[in-house]
Amino acid sequence: MKNLRIEIKWAIIFAIVGLLWMFGEKVAGLHDEHIDKHANYSFLFSIPAIAVYVFALLDKRRNFYHGSMTYMQGFITGLIISVFVAILSPLTQYITSTVITPGYFSNAIDYTVREGQMTQGAAENYFTMRNYIVQGLLWSLGMGLVTSAIVALFVRKK
């Protein structure tokens, strides 16, 4: 576990950044009055998400690998961070859905039905805590893999 301290630290930082982002979306009204714009802006989270991975891999390179890190070492570090982010994602989804924005699911259901994007039943099945937890797990692993592969290219150093 001592060898994974840096990865665990950055997974926790990632989770906190994600929660702060959700709070910002809530304050901006993207979870209620401006829910129609939510999809247009939520992808911007990729900027701080990538930044966290860059800082994490630089931290690992500097403080664990003594200034040099191969592509594979960086990639594996990113994958390990992604696994810990995935482990934390049910908790962050729970906090988001119950503390930060408890009305999001009902707002999303109302909006998608009103706009004719889904039937009432389909929307109620889609916008659930369980579904969002599963999506969060899969998304964090998938995007973590892609992000790790790309970021490791830029932070490797011999």
PDB file of N, CA and C in Angstrom, residues 6 31 37 55 62-63 68 84 113 121 135 143 149 157:
ATOM      1  N   ILE A   6       0.691   7.668  -3.598  1.00  0.00           N
ATOM      2  CA  ILE A   6       0.516   8.768  -4.549  1.00  0.00           C
ATOM      3  C   ILE A   6      -0.762   8.564  -5.361  1.00  0.00           C
ATOM      4  N   HIS A  31     -28.441  21.958 -13.226  1.00  0.00           N
ATOM      5  CA  HIS A  31     -29.173  20.797 -12.735  1.00  0.00           C
ATOM      6  C   HIS A  31     -30.657  21.102 -12.545  1.00  0.00           C
ATOM      7  N   LYS A  37     -29.029  23.055 -20.939  1.00  0.00           N
ATOM      8  CA  LYS A  37     -27.647  23.350 -21.338  1.00  0.00           C
ATOM      9  C   LYS A  37     -26.624  22.418 -20.671  1.00  0.00           C
ATOM     10  N   PHE A  55      -0.877  16.219 -13.162  1.00  0.00           N
ATOM     11  CA  PHE A  55      -0.216  16.498 -11.887  1.00  0.00           C
ATOM     12  C   PHE A  55       0.095  15.211 -11.133  1.00  0.00           C
ATOM     13  N   ARG A  62       8.308  12.408 -10.063  1.00  0.00           N
ATOM     14  CA  ARG A  62       9.245  13.160  -9.230  1.00  0.00           C
ATOM     15  C   ARG A  62       9.509  12.475  -7.886  1.00  0.00           C
ATOM     16  N   ASN A  63       8.480  11.983  -7.249  1.00  0.00           N
ATOM     17  CA  ASN A  63       8.610  11.529  -5.865  1.00  0.00           C
ATOM     18  C   ASN A  63       8.701  10.017  -5.682  1.00  0.00           C
ATOM     19  N   SER A  68      12.645  10.201 -13.322  1.00  0.00           N
ATOM     20  CA  SER A  68      12.520   9.549 -14.634  1.00  0.00           C
ATOM     21  C   SER A  68      11.420   8.500 -14.568  1.00  0.00           C
ATOM     22  N   PHE A  84      -8.872   3.419  -8.464  1.00  0.00           N
ATOM     23  CA  PHE A  84      -9.265   4.047  -7.196  1.00  0.00           C
ATOM     24  C   PHE A  84     -10.366   5.086  -7.406  1.00  0.00           C
ATOM     25  N   VAL A 113     -38.662  14.081 -20.754  1.00  0.00           N
ATOM     26  CA  VAL A 113     -40.033  13.731 -21.153  1.00  0.00           C
ATOM     27  C   VAL A 113     -40.682  14.925 -21.852  1.00  0.00           C
ATOM     28  N   GLY A 121     -41.552   6.342 -18.609  1.00  0.00           N
ATOM     29  CA  GLY A 121     -40.985   5.110 -18.053  1.00  0.00           C
ATOM     30  C   GLY A 121     -39.507   4.960 -18.351  1.00  0.00           C
ATOM     31  N   GLN A 135     -22.805   3.824 -14.517  1.00  0.00           N
ATOM     32  CA  GLN A 135     -22.184   4.672 -15.547  1.00  0.00           C
ATOM     33  C   GLN A 135     -20.893   5.300 -15.036  1.00  0.00           C
ATOM     34  N   MET A 143     -12.491   6.245 -19.391  1.00  0.00           N
ATOM     35  CA  MET A 143     -11.814   7.521 -19.634  1.00  0.00           C
ATOM     36  C   MET A 143     -10.467   7.568 -18.928  1.00  0.00           C
ATOM     37  N   ALA A 149      -3.252   6.738 -21.071  1.00  0.00           N
ATOM     38  CA  ALA A 149      -2.462   6.430 -22.268  1.00  0.00           C
ATOM     39  C   ALA A 149      -1.899   7.696 -22.899  1.00  0.00           C
ATOM     40  N   LYS A 157       9.902  10.443 -19.003  1.00  0.00           N
ATOM     41  CA  LYS A 157      11.197  11.124 -19.010  1.00  0.00           C
ATOM     42  C   LYS A 157      12.260  10.130 -18.627  1.00  0.00           C
TER      43      LYS A 157
END
